[in-house]
Short mmCIF file of C-alpha atoms in Angstrom, two decimals:
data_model
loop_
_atom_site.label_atom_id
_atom_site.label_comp_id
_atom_site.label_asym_id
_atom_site.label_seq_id
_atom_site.Cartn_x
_atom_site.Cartn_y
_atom_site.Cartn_z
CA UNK A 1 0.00 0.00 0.00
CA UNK A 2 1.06 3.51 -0.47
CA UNK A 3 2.38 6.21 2.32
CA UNK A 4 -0.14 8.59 4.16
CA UNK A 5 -0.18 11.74 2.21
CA UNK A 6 2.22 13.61 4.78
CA UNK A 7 5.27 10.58 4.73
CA UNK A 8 5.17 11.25 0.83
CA UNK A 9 7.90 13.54 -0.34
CA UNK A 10 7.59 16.90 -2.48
CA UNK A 11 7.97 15.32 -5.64
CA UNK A 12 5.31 12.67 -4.57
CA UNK A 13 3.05 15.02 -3.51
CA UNK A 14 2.87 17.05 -6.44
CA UNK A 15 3.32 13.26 -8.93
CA UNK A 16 6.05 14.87 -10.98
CA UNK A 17 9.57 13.14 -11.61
CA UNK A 18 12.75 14.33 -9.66
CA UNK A 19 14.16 16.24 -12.83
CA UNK A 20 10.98 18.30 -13.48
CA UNK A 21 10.97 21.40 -14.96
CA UNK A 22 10.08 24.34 -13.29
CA UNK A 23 6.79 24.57 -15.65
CA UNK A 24 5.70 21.14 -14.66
CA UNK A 25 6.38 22.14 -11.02
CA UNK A 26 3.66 24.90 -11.63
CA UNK A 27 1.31 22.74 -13.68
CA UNK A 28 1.63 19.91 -10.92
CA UNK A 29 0.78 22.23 -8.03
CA UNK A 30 -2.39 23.55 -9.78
CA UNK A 31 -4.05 20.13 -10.86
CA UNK A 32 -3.35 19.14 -7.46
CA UNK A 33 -5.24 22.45 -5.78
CA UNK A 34 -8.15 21.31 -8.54
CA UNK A 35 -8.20 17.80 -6.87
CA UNK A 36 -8.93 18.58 -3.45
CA UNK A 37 -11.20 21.90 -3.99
CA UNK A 38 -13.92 21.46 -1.74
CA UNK A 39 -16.75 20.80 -4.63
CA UNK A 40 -14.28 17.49 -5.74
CA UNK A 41 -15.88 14.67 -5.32
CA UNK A 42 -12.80 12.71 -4.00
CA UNK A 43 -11.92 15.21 -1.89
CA UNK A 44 -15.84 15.56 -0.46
CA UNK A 45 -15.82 12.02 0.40
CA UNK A 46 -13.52 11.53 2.03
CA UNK A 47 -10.92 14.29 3.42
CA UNK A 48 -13.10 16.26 6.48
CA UNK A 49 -12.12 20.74 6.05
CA UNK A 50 -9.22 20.32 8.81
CA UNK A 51 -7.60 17.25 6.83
CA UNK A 52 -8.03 19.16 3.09
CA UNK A 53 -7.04 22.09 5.19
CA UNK A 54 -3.50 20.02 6.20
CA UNK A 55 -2.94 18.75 2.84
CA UNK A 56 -3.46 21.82 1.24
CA UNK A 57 -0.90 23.02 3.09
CA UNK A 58 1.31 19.92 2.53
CA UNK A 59 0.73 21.21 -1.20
CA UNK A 60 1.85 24.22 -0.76
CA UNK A 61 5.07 24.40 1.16
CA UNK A 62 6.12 21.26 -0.92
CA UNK A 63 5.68 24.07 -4.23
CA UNK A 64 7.36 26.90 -2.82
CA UNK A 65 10.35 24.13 -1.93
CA UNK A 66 10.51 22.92 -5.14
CA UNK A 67 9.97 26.48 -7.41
CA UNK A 68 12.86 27.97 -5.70
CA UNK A 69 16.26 26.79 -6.91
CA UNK A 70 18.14 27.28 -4.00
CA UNK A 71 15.15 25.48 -2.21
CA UNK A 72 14.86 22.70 -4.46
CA UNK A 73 18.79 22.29 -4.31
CA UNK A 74 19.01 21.99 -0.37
CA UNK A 75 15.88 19.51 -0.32
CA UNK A 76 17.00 17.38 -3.15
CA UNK A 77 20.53 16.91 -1.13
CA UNK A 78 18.43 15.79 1.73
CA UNK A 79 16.52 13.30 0.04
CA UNK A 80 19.99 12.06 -1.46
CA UNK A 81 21.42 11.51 1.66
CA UNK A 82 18.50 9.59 3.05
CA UNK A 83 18.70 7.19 -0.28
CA UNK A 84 14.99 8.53 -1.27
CA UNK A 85 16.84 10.05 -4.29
CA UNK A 86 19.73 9.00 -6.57
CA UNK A 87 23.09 11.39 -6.45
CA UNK A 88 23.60 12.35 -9.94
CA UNK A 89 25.93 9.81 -10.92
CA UNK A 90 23.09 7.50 -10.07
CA UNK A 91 20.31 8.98 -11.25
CA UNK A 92 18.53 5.28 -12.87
CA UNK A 93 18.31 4.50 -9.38
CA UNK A 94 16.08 7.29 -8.01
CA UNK A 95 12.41 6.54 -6.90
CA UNK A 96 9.55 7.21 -9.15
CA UNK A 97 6.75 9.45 -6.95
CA UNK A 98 3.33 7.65 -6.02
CA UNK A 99 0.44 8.85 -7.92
CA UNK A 100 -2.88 8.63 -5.91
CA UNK A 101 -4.80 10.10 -8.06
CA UNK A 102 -5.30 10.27 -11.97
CA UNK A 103 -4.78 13.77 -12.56
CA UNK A 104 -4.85 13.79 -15.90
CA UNK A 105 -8.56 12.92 -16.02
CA UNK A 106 -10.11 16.12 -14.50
CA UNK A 107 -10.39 18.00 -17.37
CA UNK A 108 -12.65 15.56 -19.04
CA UNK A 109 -14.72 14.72 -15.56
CA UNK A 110 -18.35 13.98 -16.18
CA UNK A 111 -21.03 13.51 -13.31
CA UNK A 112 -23.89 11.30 -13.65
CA UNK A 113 -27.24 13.31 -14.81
CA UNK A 114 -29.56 13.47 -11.75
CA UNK A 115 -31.96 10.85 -13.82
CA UNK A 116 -29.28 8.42 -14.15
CA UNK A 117 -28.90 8.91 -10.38
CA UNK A 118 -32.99 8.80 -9.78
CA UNK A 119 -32.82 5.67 -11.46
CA UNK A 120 -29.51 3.66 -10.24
CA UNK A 121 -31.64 4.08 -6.61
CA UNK A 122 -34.59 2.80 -8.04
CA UNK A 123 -32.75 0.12 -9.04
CA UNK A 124 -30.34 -0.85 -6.26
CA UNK A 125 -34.06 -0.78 -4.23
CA UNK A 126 -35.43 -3.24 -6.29
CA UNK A 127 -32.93 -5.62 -7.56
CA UNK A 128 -32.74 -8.84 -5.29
CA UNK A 129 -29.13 -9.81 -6.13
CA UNK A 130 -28.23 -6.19 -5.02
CA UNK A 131 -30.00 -6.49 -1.28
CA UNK A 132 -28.66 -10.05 -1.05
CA UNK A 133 -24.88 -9.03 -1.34
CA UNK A 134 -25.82 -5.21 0.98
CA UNK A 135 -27.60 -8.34 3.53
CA UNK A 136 -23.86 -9.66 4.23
CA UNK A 137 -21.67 -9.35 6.96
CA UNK A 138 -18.73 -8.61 4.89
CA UNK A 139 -18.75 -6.94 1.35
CA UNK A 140 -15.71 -8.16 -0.68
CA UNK A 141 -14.19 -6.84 -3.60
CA UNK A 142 -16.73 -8.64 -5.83
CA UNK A 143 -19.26 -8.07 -4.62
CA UNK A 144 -18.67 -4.21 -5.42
CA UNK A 145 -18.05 -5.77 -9.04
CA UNK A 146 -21.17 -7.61 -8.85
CA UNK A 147 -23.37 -4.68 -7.97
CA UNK A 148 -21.66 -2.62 -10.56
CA UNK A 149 -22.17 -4.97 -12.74
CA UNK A 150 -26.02 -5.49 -11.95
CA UNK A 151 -26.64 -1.50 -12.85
CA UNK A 152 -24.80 -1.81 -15.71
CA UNK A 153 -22.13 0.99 -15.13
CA UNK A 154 -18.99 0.68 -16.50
CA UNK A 155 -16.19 0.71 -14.68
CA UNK A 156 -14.46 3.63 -16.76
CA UNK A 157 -17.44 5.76 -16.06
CA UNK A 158 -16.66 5.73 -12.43
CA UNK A 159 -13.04 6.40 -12.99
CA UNK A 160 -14.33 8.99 -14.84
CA UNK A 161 -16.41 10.72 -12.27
CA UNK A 162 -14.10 9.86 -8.91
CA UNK A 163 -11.31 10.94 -10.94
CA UNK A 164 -9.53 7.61 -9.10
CA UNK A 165 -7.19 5.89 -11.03
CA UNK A 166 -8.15 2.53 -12.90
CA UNK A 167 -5.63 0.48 -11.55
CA UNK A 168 -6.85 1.56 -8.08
CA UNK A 169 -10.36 0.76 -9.27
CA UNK A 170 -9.70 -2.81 -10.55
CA UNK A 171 -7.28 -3.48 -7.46
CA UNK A 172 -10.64 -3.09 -4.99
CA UNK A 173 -13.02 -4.92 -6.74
CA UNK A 174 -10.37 -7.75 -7.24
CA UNK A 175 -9.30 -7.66 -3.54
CA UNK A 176 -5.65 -6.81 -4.52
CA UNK A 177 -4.63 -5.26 -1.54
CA UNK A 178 -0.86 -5.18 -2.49
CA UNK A 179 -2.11 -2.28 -5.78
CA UNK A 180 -4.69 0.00 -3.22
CA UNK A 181 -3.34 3.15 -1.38
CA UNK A 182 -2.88 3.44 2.07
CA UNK A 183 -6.51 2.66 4.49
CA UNK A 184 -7.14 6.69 4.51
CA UNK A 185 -7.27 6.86 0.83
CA UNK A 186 -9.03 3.77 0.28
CA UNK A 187 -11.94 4.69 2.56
CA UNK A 188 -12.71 7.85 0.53
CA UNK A 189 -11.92 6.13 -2.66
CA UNK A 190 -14.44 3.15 -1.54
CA UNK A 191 -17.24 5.70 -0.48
CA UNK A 192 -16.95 7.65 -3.92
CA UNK A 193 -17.28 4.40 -5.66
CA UNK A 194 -20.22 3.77 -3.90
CA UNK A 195 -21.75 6.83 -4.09
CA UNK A 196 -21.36 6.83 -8.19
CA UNK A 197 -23.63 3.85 -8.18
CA UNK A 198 -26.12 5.14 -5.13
CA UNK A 199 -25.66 2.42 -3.51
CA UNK A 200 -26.38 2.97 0.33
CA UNK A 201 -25.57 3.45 3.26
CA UNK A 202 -22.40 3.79 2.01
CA UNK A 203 -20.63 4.53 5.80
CA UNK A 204 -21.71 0.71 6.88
CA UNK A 205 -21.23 -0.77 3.63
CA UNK A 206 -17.15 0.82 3.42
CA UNK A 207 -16.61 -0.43 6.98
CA UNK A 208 -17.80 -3.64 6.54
CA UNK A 209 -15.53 -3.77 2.58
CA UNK A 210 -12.40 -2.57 5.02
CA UNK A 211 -12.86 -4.87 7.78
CA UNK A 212 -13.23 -7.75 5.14
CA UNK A 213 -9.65 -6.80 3.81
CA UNK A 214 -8.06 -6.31 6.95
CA UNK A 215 -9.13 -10.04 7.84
CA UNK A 216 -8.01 -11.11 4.77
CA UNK A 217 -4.55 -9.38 4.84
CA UNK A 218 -3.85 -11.04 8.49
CA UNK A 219 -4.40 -14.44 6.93
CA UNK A 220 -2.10 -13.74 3.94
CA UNK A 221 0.44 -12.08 6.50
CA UNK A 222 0.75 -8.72 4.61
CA UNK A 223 1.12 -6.41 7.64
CA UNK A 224 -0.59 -3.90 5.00
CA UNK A 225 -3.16 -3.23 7.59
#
């Protein structure tokens, strides 16, 4: 699983490479502020104002770092010495940053017309293979598969909404719980999933999909939770 938002580094933070230019520096840092505005739908789920607050702020001190120079010189040092980065005789060696999020889909974001929403309720309420899996004790990765499937909504459409990377997507509904991001992301990411198909209540139904991995990942000795 990936590192909490605050053990990631600058470069991580902001999902650019160690030799970015100063222009993709800029870019980075203002896809990222678009990300966790308070009308995102990612953010909304799952980060409460004091946590967006702290991230935000993350955000921002890891862009005035990296957009000065002198800055970016001293901190780059610093992650060389702690092995996080390569020395420049060693650059093929250097860390690529953890991406949580698929940026690059925000610009072509679509939401769900309130009739498509009307509807996926009406038909999470009446659809008995639905209510047999939200009966369960435990709701396993496919069983979010299985009610997806059972509305009919593709799984891009939900990347494209959540703005949550594919791989990410796939990785819960397959139980993969070496691909997901650490428990605080996956909670939000869960609840967004859920909300894109109206399935509810989506609190319950997350805890009882988190508890079901965190069983399994004791039995396969992970430690990942």
């Amino acid at each position: 699983m990936k590192k909490d938002f605050a053990k990631l580094n600058y470069y991580e933070m902001l999902d650019i490479k160690p030799d970015a230019a100063f222009f993709e520096i800029r870019h980075a840092y203002n896809a990222a502020l678009q990300i966790y505005e308070a009308d995102s739908l990612v953010s909304y789920s799952f980060f409460s104002r004091e946590e967006r607050k702290e991230i935000l702020n993350l955000l921002e001190k890891a862009y005035s770092t990296l957009i000065n120079g002198k800055g970016r010189k001293n901190y780059d040092n610093q992650l060389m010495q702690t092995g996080v980065l390569a020395s420049p005789g060693n650059k093929a060696a250097a860390r690529k940053p953890a991406c949580i999020y698929d940026v690059k889909r925000q610009s072509g974001t679509t939401v769900l017309p309130k009739n498509n929403k009307a509807a996926l309720r009406a038909n999470v309420a009446q659809n008995k293979r639905i209510n047999e899996i939200l009966s369960k004790d435990e709701i396993s990765g496919a069983d979010l598969k299985a009610i997806r499937n059972e509305l009919g909504v593709a799984i891009e459409k939900i990347a494209s909404e959540t703005r949550i990377r594919m791989d990410y997507l796939i990785g819960m509904e397959e139980n993969k719980i070496d691909r997901l991001p650490a428990v605080a992301f996956l909670k939000g990411f869960v609840k967004s999933y859920l909300k894109c198909l109206c399935v509810e209540p989506v609190e319950g139904i997350c805890a009882r999909y988190i508890e079901g991995l965190a069983r399994m990942g004791k039995n396969n000795e992970t430690g990942v939770f």
